[in-house]
GROMACS .gro file of C-alpha atoms in nm:
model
   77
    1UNK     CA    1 -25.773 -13.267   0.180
    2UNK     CA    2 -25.652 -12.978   0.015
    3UNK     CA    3 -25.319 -12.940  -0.164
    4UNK     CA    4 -25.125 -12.648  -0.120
    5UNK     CA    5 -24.911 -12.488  -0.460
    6UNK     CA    6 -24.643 -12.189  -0.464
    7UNK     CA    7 -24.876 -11.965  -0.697
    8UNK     CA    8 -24.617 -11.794  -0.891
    9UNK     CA    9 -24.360 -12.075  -0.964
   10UNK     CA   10 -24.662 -12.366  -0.922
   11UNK     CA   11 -24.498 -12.575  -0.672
   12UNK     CA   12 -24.626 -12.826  -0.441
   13UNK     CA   13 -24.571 -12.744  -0.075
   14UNK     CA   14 -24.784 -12.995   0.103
   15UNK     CA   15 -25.116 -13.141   0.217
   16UNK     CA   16 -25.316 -12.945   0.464
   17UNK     CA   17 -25.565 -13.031   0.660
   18UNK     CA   18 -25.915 -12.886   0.665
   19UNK     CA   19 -25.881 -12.734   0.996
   20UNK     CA   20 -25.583 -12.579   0.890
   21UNK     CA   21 -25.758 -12.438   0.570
   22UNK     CA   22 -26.006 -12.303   0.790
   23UNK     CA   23 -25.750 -12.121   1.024
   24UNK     CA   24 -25.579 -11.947   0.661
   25UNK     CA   25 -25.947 -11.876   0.601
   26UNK     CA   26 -25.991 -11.675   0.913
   27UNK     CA   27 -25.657 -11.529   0.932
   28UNK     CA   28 -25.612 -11.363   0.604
   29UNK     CA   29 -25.860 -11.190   0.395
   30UNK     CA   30 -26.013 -11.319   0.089
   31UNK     CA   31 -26.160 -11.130  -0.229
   32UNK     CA   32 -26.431 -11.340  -0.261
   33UNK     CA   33 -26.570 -11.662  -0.192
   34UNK     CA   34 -26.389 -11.846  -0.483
   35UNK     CA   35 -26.037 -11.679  -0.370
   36UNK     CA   36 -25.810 -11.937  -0.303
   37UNK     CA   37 -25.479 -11.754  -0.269
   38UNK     CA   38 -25.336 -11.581  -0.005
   39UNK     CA   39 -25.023 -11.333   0.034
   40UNK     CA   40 -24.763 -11.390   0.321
   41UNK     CA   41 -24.481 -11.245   0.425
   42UNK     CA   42 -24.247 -11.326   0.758
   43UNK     CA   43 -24.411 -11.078   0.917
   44UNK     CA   44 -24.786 -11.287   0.884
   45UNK     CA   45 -24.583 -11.612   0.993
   46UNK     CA   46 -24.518 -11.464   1.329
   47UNK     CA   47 -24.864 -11.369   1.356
   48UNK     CA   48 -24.972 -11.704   1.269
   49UNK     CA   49 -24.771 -11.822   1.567
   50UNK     CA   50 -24.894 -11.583   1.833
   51UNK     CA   51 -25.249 -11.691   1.718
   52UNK     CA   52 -25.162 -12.103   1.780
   53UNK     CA   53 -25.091 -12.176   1.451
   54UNK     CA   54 -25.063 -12.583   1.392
   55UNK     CA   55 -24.730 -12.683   1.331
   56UNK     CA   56 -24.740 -12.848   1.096
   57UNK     CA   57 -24.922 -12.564   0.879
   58UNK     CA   58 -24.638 -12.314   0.959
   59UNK     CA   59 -24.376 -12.578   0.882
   60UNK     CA   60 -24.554 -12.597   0.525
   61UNK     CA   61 -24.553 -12.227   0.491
   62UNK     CA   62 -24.190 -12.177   0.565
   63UNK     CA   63 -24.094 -12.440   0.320
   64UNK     CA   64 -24.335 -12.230   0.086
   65UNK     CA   65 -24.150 -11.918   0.156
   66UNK     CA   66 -23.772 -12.031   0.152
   67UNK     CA   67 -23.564 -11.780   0.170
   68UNK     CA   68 -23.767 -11.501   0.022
   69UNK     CA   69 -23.941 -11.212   0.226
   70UNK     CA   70 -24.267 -11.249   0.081
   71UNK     CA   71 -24.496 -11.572  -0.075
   72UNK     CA   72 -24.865 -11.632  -0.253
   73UNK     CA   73 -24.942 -11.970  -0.196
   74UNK     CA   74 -25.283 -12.145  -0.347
   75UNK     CA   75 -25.485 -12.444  -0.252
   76UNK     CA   76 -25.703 -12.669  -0.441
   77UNK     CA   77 -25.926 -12.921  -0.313
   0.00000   0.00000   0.00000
């Protein structure tokens, strides 16, 4: 299962699940096929929500995100 990391400080968020790697995969865009970071900000959460998000997966990327306005979170399998 793949293990999710704040990118720029290099803490570990959580565990997610493949399904919900594939949903991050579909959501938001990637560079290329060995990208494995992803930019949020609030305003992608609430997207994330409207399009059925797990909850578990947003729960994750709010602790990722804290109290800031923005977030790059990697995983690694």
């Amino acid at each position: 299962m793949p293990n999710l990391y704040n990118k720029d400080t290099n803490e570990f968020v959580g565990i997610i699940t493949e399904d919900q790697l594939d949903f991050l995969k579909a959501q938001l865009e990637e560079e290329s096929a060995e990208d494995t970071d992803y930019y949020l900000n609030r305003d992608t959460l609430e997207l994330f929500e409207r399009q059925g998000a797990d909850a578990g997966l947003m729960e994750l990327l709010r602790r990722a995100m804290g109290d800031k306005e923005e977030v790059e979170v990697r995983w690694v399998s």
